[in-house]
mmCIF file of C-alpha atoms in Angstrom:
data_model
loop_
_atom_site.group_PDB
_atom_site.id
_atom_site.type_symbol
_atom_site.label_atom_id
_atom_site.label_comp_id
_atom_site.label_asym_id
_atom_site.label_seq_id
_atom_site.Cartn_x
_atom_site.Cartn_y
_atom_site.Cartn_z
ATOM 1 C CA MET A 1 117.034 137.893 98.857
ATOM 2 C CA SER A 2 118.779 137.757 95.939
ATOM 3 C CA VAL A 3 122.780 138.000 96.183
ATOM 4 C CA GLU A 4 123.165 140.868 94.062
ATOM 5 C CA GLY A 5 120.560 142.519 96.526
ATOM 6 C CA ARG A 6 123.385 142.801 99.214
ATOM 7 C CA VAL A 7 126.584 144.246 98.542
ATOM 8 C CA ARG A 8 129.860 144.220 100.631
ATOM 9 C CA SER A 9 132.568 146.721 101.333
ATOM 10 C CA LYS A 10 135.427 145.096 98.850
ATOM 11 C CA SER A 11 137.702 145.925 102.663
ATOM 12 C CA PRO A 12 135.209 144.603 105.317
ATOM 13 C CA ALA A 13 137.517 145.083 107.880
ATOM 14 C CA TRP A 14 137.079 147.233 110.726
ATOM 15 C CA SER A 15 138.994 150.475 111.549
ATOM 16 C CA ASN A 16 139.475 151.561 114.440
ATOM 17 C CA PRO A 17 137.655 154.569 114.996
ATOM 18 C CA VAL A 18 134.945 152.777 113.383
ATOM 19 C CA ALA A 19 135.394 149.886 115.642
ATOM 20 C CA ARG A 20 135.570 152.137 118.455
ATOM 21 C CA TRP A 21 132.760 154.153 118.041
ATOM 22 C CA TRP A 22 130.489 150.921 117.778
ATOM 23 C CA ASN A 23 131.782 149.755 120.693
ATOM 24 C CA LEU A 24 130.804 153.302 122.738
ATOM 25 C CA LEU A 25 127.266 152.781 121.021
ATOM 26 C CA THR A 26 126.253 149.215 122.372
ATOM 27 C CA LEU A 27 128.218 150.194 126.061
ATOM 28 C CA VAL A 28 125.756 153.230 125.878
ATOM 29 C CA SER A 29 122.775 151.682 124.734
ATOM 30 C CA GLY A 30 123.369 148.421 127.361
ATOM 31 C CA ALA A 31 123.381 151.239 129.871
ATOM 32 C CA ASN A 32 120.129 153.045 128.790
ATOM 33 C CA ILE A 33 118.429 149.517 128.779
ATOM 34 C CA ALA A 34 119.470 148.498 132.229
ATOM 35 C CA ILE A 35 118.338 152.309 133.466
ATOM 36 C CA TRP A 36 114.693 152.002 132.206
ATOM 37 C CA PHE A 37 114.790 148.509 134.138
ATOM 38 C CA LEU A 38 115.576 150.406 137.217
ATOM 39 C CA LEU A 39 113.105 153.113 136.515
ATOM 40 C CA TYR A 40 110.385 150.482 135.651
ATOM 41 C CA ARG A 41 110.911 148.620 138.956
ATOM 42 C CA GLU A 42 111.081 151.857 140.996
ATOM 43 C CA PHE A 43 108.030 153.317 139.489
ATOM 44 C CA HIS A 44 105.721 150.833 138.202
ATOM 45 C CA ILE A 45 106.685 148.886 141.582
ATOM 46 C CA GLY A 46 107.277 151.179 144.083
ATOM 47 C CA LEU A 47 106.140 154.939 143.819
ATOM 48 C CA ALA A 48 103.963 154.536 140.927
ATOM 49 C CA SER A 49 101.801 152.185 143.228
ATOM 50 C CA ARG A 50 101.747 154.857 145.981
ATOM 51 C CA PHE A 51 100.774 157.585 143.195
ATOM 52 C CA ASP A 52 97.058 158.288 142.047
ATOM 53 C CA SER A 53 98.744 158.661 138.504
ATOM 54 C CA SER A 54 100.047 154.803 138.393
ATOM 55 C CA SER A 55 98.335 154.520 134.682
ATOM 56 C CA SER A 56 100.273 157.461 133.594
ATOM 57 C CA THR A 57 103.364 156.603 134.533
ATOM 58 C CA GLU A 58 103.340 153.198 133.146
ATOM 59 C CA LEU A 59 102.439 154.841 129.786
ATOM 60 C CA MET A 60 105.251 157.125 129.956
ATOM 61 C CA LEU A 61 107.323 154.237 131.089
ATOM 62 C CA LEU A 62 106.045 152.399 128.000
ATOM 63 C CA LEU A 63 106.805 155.330 125.641
ATOM 64 C CA SER A 64 110.299 155.221 127.085
ATOM 65 C CA ALA A 65 110.653 151.646 126.483
ATOM 66 C CA ALA A 66 109.912 151.942 122.605
ATOM 67 C CA TYR A 67 112.857 154.623 122.331
ATOM 68 C CA VAL A 68 114.843 153.238 124.430
ATOM 69 C CA PHE A 69 115.031 150.109 122.973
ATOM 70 C CA GLY A 70 114.573 151.530 119.650
ATOM 71 C CA CYS A 71 117.511 153.416 119.585
ATOM 72 C CA ALA A 72 119.519 150.304 121.411
ATOM 73 C CA PHE A 73 118.565 148.231 118.207
ATOM 74 C CA ARG A 74 119.534 151.014 115.764
ATOM 75 C CA SER A 75 123.168 151.357 117.460
ATOM 76 C CA PHE A 76 123.852 147.965 117.911
ATOM 77 C CA LEU A 77 122.951 147.360 113.763
ATOM 78 C CA PRO A 78 124.148 151.337 112.346
ATOM 79 C CA ARG A 79 123.295 152.029 108.885
ATOM 80 C CA ALA A 80 122.358 154.949 106.927
ATOM 81 C CA ASP A 81 119.838 155.428 105.121
ATOM 82 C CA VAL A 82 119.914 157.361 102.057
ATOM 83 C CA GLN A 83 123.508 155.710 101.191
ATOM 84 C CA ARG A 84 122.349 152.149 102.137
ATOM 85 C CA ILE A 85 125.362 151.501 104.166
ATOM 86 C CA CYS A 86 125.316 149.424 107.665
ATOM 87 C CA LEU A 87 127.966 147.450 109.565
ATOM 88 C CA PHE A 88 126.782 144.058 109.662
ATOM 89 C CA ASP A 89 125.325 141.562 106.670
ATOM 90 C CA THR A 90 121.914 140.821 108.160
ATOM 91 C CA TRP A 91 118.657 141.714 106.931
ATOM 92 C CA LEU A 92 117.999 143.303 109.827
ATOM 93 C CA SER A 93 120.213 146.002 108.929
ATOM 94 C CA SER A 94 117.657 146.963 106.004
ATOM 95 C CA VAL A 95 117.282 150.675 105.615
ATOM 96 C CA VAL A 96 113.019 149.797 105.783
ATOM 97 C CA VAL A 97 113.547 147.625 109.060
ATOM 98 C CA GLY A 98 115.852 150.348 110.490
ATOM 99 C CA ARG A 99 113.602 153.358 109.641
ATOM 100 C CA SER A 100 110.214 151.385 110.841
ATOM 101 C CA VAL A 101 112.103 151.018 114.068
ATOM 102 C CA ALA A 102 113.052 154.821 114.509
ATOM 103 C CA THR A 103 109.452 155.866 113.473
ATOM 104 C CA LEU A 104 107.742 154.009 115.978
ATOM 105 C CA ALA A 105 110.329 155.036 118.318
ATOM 106 C CA GLU A 106 110.248 159.006 117.591
ATOM 107 C CA MET A 107 106.447 159.050 117.512
ATOM 108 C CA CYS A 108 106.071 157.760 121.258
ATOM 109 C CA PHE A 109 109.393 159.954 122.092
ATOM 110 C CA ALA A 110 107.350 162.980 120.767
ATOM 111 C CA ALA A 111 104.149 161.296 122.579
ATOM 112 C CA GLN A 112 106.528 161.879 125.593
ATOM 113 C CA TRP A 113 106.599 165.303 125.394
ATOM 114 C CA THR A 114 103.329 166.021 124.763
ATOM 115 C CA ILE A 115 102.173 164.111 127.509
ATOM 116 C CA VAL A 116 104.595 166.474 130.008
ATOM 117 C CA LEU A 117 103.528 169.867 128.711
ATOM 118 C CA LEU A 118 99.661 169.029 128.840
ATOM 119 C CA ARG A 119 99.886 168.230 132.558
ATOM 120 C CA LEU A 120 102.570 171.211 133.412
ATOM 121 C CA GLY A 121 100.150 173.402 131.006
ATOM 122 C CA THR A 122 97.076 172.219 132.796
ATOM 123 C CA MET A 123 98.535 172.236 136.065
ATOM 124 C CA THR A 124 99.702 175.984 135.437
ATOM 125 C CA GLY A 125 96.489 176.994 132.834
ATOM 126 C CA SER A 126 98.891 177.821 130.354
ATOM 127 C CA ASP A 127 97.225 178.444 126.933
ATOM 128 C CA THR A 128 100.721 178.829 125.169
ATOM 129 C CA THR A 129 102.095 175.527 126.776
ATOM 130 C CA LEU A 130 99.073 173.465 126.012
ATOM 131 C CA HIS A 131 99.130 174.696 122.135
ATOM 132 C CA VAL A 132 102.421 173.097 121.860
ATOM 133 C CA ALA A 133 101.483 170.124 123.171
ATOM 134 C CA PHE A 134 98.815 169.550 120.884
ATOM 135 C CA ALA A 135 101.009 170.319 117.858
ATOM 136 C CA ILE A 136 103.745 167.854 118.688
ATOM 137 C CA LEU A 137 102.765 165.158 117.252
ATOM 138 C CA PRO A 138 100.944 166.231 114.142
ATOM 139 C CA LEU A 139 104.500 167.961 113.405
ATOM 140 C CA ILE A 140 106.321 164.942 113.999
ATOM 141 C CA LEU A 141 104.194 162.796 111.941
ATOM 142 C CA VAL A 142 104.794 165.242 109.192
ATOM 143 C CA ALA A 143 108.672 165.221 109.804
ATOM 144 C CA GLU A 144 108.710 161.125 109.318
ATOM 145 C CA GLY A 145 106.621 162.004 106.323
ATOM 146 C CA PHE A 146 109.490 163.758 104.920
ATOM 147 C CA SER A 147 111.983 161.098 106.409
ATOM 148 C CA TRP A 148 110.209 158.453 104.887
ATOM 149 C CA TYR A 149 110.613 160.289 101.414
ATOM 150 C CA GLY A 150 113.832 161.488 101.634
ATOM 151 C CA VAL A 151 114.707 157.697 102.274
ATOM 152 C CA LEU A 152 112.800 156.285 99.552
ATOM 153 C CA THR A 153 114.332 158.546 97.131
ATOM 154 C CA THR A 154 117.212 159.299 98.251
ATOM 155 C CA ASN A 155 116.587 162.677 98.093
ATOM 156 C CA TYR A 156 118.409 164.322 100.910
ATOM 157 C CA LEU A 157 116.151 167.353 100.446
ATOM 158 C CA GLY A 158 113.562 164.972 102.466
ATOM 159 C CA HIS A 159 116.003 164.946 105.471
ATOM 160 C CA ALA A 160 116.945 168.642 105.636
ATOM 161 C CA ILE A 161 113.318 169.453 106.066
ATOM 162 C CA GLU A 162 112.663 166.497 108.107
ATOM 163 C CA ASN A 163 115.183 168.088 110.957
ATOM 164 C CA SER A 164 113.808 171.569 110.240
ATOM 165 C CA ILE A 165 110.462 170.271 111.518
ATOM 166 C CA TRP A 166 112.320 168.460 114.342
ATOM 167 C CA ALA A 167 114.288 172.405 114.602
ATOM 168 C CA VAL A 168 110.475 174.352 114.493
ATOM 169 C CA THR A 169 109.215 171.539 116.998
ATOM 170 C CA PHE A 170 111.365 171.867 119.487
ATOM 171 C CA ALA A 171 111.303 175.695 119.489
ATOM 172 C CA ALA A 172 108.097 175.604 120.224
ATOM 173 C CA VAL A 173 108.718 172.948 123.001
ATOM 174 C CA GLY A 174 111.482 175.812 124.993
ATOM 175 C CA ILE A 175 108.711 178.661 124.398
ATOM 176 C CA GLY A 176 106.565 176.036 125.985
ATOM 177 C CA LEU A 177 108.759 175.752 129.144
ATOM 178 C CA VAL A 178 110.228 179.405 129.390
ATOM 179 C CA ARG A 179 106.340 179.998 129.766
ATOM 180 C CA LEU A 180 106.127 177.878 132.392
ATOM 181 C CA LEU A 181 109.581 179.161 134.588
ATOM 182 C CA PRO A 182 107.814 182.066 136.294
ATOM 183 C CA ASP A 183 104.905 179.373 137.721
ATOM 184 C CA PHE A 184 107.493 176.924 139.547
ATOM 185 C CA ASP A 185 109.920 177.721 141.634
ATOM 186 C CA GLY A 186 112.942 175.673 143.603
ATOM 187 C CA ALA A 187 114.074 172.183 141.641
ATOM 188 C CA VAL A 188 111.385 172.290 139.378
ATOM 189 C CA ARG A 189 112.063 175.614 137.965
ATOM 190 C CA VAL A 190 116.019 174.607 138.315
ATOM 191 C CA ILE A 191 114.891 171.235 136.035
ATOM 192 C CA LEU A 192 112.761 173.946 133.392
ATOM 193 C CA ALA A 193 115.508 176.057 132.876
ATOM 194 C CA VAL A 194 117.920 172.768 131.934
ATOM 195 C CA ALA A 195 115.642 171.760 129.941
ATOM 196 C CA CYS A 196 115.342 174.850 128.051
ATOM 197 C CA VAL A 197 119.015 175.181 127.803
ATOM 198 C CA GLY A 198 119.360 171.539 126.464
ATOM 199 C CA ILE A 199 117.308 172.397 123.638
ATOM 200 C CA ALA A 200 118.902 175.618 122.813
ATOM 201 C CA GLY A 201 121.719 173.370 122.327
ATOM 202 C CA TYR A 202 119.530 171.055 120.069
ATOM 203 C CA LEU A 203 118.759 173.690 118.066
ATOM 204 C CA VAL A 204 122.279 175.099 117.721
ATOM 205 C CA PHE A 205 123.485 171.938 116.359
ATOM 206 C CA LEU A 206 120.577 170.869 114.137
ATOM 207 C CA THR A 207 120.805 174.603 112.723
ATOM 208 C CA THR A 208 124.053 174.588 112.381
ATOM 209 C CA VAL A 209 125.721 171.136 111.708
ATOM 210 C CA ASP A 210 122.546 168.803 111.003
ATOM 211 C CA VAL A 211 120.161 170.399 108.289
ATOM 212 C CA PRO A 212 123.386 172.146 106.403
ATOM 213 C CA MET A 213 125.147 168.525 105.724
ATOM 214 C CA TYR A 214 121.613 167.346 104.738
ATOM 215 C CA VAL A 215 121.218 170.684 102.607
ATOM 216 C CA SER A 216 124.686 170.074 101.040
ATOM 217 C CA ARG A 217 124.483 166.352 100.584
ATOM 218 C CA TRP A 218 120.826 167.892 98.359
ATOM 219 C CA ARG A 219 122.911 170.241 96.152
ATOM 220 C CA ASP A 220 126.135 167.915 95.327
ATOM 221 C CA LYS A 221 123.921 165.260 94.212
ATOM 222 C CA MET A 222 121.499 167.704 92.038
ATOM 223 C CA ALA A 223 125.156 169.400 90.240
ATOM 224 C CA ASN A 224 126.329 165.635 89.793
ATOM 225 C CA GLY A 225 122.855 165.079 87.640
ATOM 226 C CA HIS A 226 122.306 162.424 90.903
ATOM 227 C CA ARG A 227 118.717 160.113 89.504
ATOM 228 C CA LEU A 228 116.228 160.430 92.195
ATOM 229 C CA LEU A 229 114.420 157.081 92.586
ATOM 230 C CA ARG A 230 110.537 156.420 92.487
ATOM 231 C CA PRO A 231 108.794 155.853 95.860
ATOM 232 C CA ILE A 232 107.676 152.179 94.581
ATOM 233 C CA GLU A 233 111.378 151.602 93.411
ATOM 234 C CA GLY A 234 112.951 152.984 96.300
ATOM 235 C CA LEU A 235 110.781 150.952 98.545
ATOM 236 C CA ARG A 236 112.435 148.071 96.400
ATOM 237 C CA ASP A 237 115.865 149.139 96.672
ATOM 238 C CA ALA A 238 115.319 149.458 100.745
ATOM 239 C CA SER A 239 114.761 146.752 101.523
ATOM 240 C CA THR A 240 116.666 144.635 99.826
ATOM 241 C CA ARG A 241 120.352 146.730 98.978
ATOM 242 C CA TRP A 242 122.577 146.826 102.318
ATOM 243 C CA VAL A 243 126.627 147.838 101.356
ATOM 244 C CA VAL A 244 128.232 146.874 104.183
ATOM 245 C CA THR A 245 131.605 148.769 105.182
ATOM 246 C CA ARG A 246 133.659 149.280 107.888
ATOM 247 C CA ASP A 247 135.289 152.598 106.507
ATOM 248 C CA LEU A 248 135.441 155.767 108.520
ATOM 249 C CA ALA A 249 135.102 157.768 105.219
ATOM 250 C CA ALA A 250 131.966 156.341 104.677
ATOM 251 C CA TRP A 251 130.997 156.840 108.587
ATOM 252 C CA LYS A 252 132.386 160.269 109.486
ATOM 253 C CA ASP A 253 129.779 162.234 108.686
ATOM 254 C CA GLU A 254 127.186 160.115 110.585
ATOM 255 C CA ILE A 255 129.260 159.870 114.244
ATOM 256 C CA ALA A 256 127.974 163.190 115.544
ATOM 257 C CA TRP A 257 124.623 162.703 115.052
ATOM 258 C CA MET A 258 124.363 159.147 115.905
ATOM 259 C CA SER A 259 126.358 159.434 119.078
ATOM 260 C CA LEU A 260 124.152 162.471 120.155
ATOM 261 C CA TYR A 261 120.880 160.957 119.031
ATOM 262 C CA PHE A 262 121.525 157.687 120.938
ATOM 263 C CA SER A 263 123.330 158.667 123.974
ATOM 264 C CA ALA A 264 121.360 162.397 125.210
ATOM 265 C CA ALA A 265 118.051 161.869 123.373
ATOM 266 C CA VAL A 266 117.438 158.746 124.934
ATOM 267 C CA TRP A 267 118.192 160.504 128.477
ATOM 268 C CA THR A 268 115.967 162.989 127.958
ATOM 269 C CA SER A 269 113.754 160.195 127.388
ATOM 270 C CA LEU A 270 114.437 158.229 130.594
ATOM 271 C CA THR A 271 114.280 161.921 131.969
ATOM 272 C CA LEU A 272 110.937 162.597 131.156
ATOM 273 C CA CYS A 273 109.620 159.361 132.732
ATOM 274 C CA VAL A 274 111.381 160.775 136.221
ATOM 275 C CA PHE A 275 109.800 163.911 136.087
ATOM 276 C CA TYR A 276 106.318 162.746 134.988
ATOM 277 C CA ALA A 277 106.721 160.159 137.689
ATOM 278 C CA LEU A 278 107.215 162.205 140.511
ATOM 279 C CA GLU A 279 104.737 164.899 139.801
ATOM 280 C CA ASN A 280 102.959 164.553 142.550
ATOM 281 C CA ARG A 281 106.019 165.140 144.959
#
């Protein structure tokens, strides 16, 4: 890699808010990894061995591992894709590496939701829930395509569309879960209701904070005559250029979504494992 491919900030010293934020991310991610290992020991060796669904439980744990460890990697080495900024000067901070990890992790997360909704829809005979389950992976695959488009071309509109597709997908998931509420009672109904509330909160965040942020960035860039990169040109740029900065001004707009993503979203992945493994109870 050429020296000019790496750009250090003129003030690489940590700003206190960024240092505290990164320390919190690493602490949460370390705890998430520990929780995954506890679940693996419990369900792979313990409960799963007594249930007929052990192979399916192992698949859920494997999918969750991709998401938990993928998010941990991205929290240990944070970067903002379009801006090409990161906290540490290493090739592992390149956007291509980080985006590839994110793509695999997010597809596995989507697969977890697919498996859970397929099982619940089959148990209850809910066509609505089954239709939603079959739509999740194709929708997220399209979203990942727009994400890569935004990353390679530095066009924020790609990220706005990506997150809009996530919003549509989880609005559908919410509908699928609401349809299941009359078919269950007790603790299961409470869990489904809590999931619906969580999804509603996620949708509010996407529609009022995340998507508008990317649309605003896109408009500002276009108004200022920002030149978009061609995909091949962008692939080289994303592979070889990263800007090391620890200035709060560069990170302040990323802190909110990254904090939620690497905490609450990961907890959801772990919870899906627990919920699925205990289905026979």
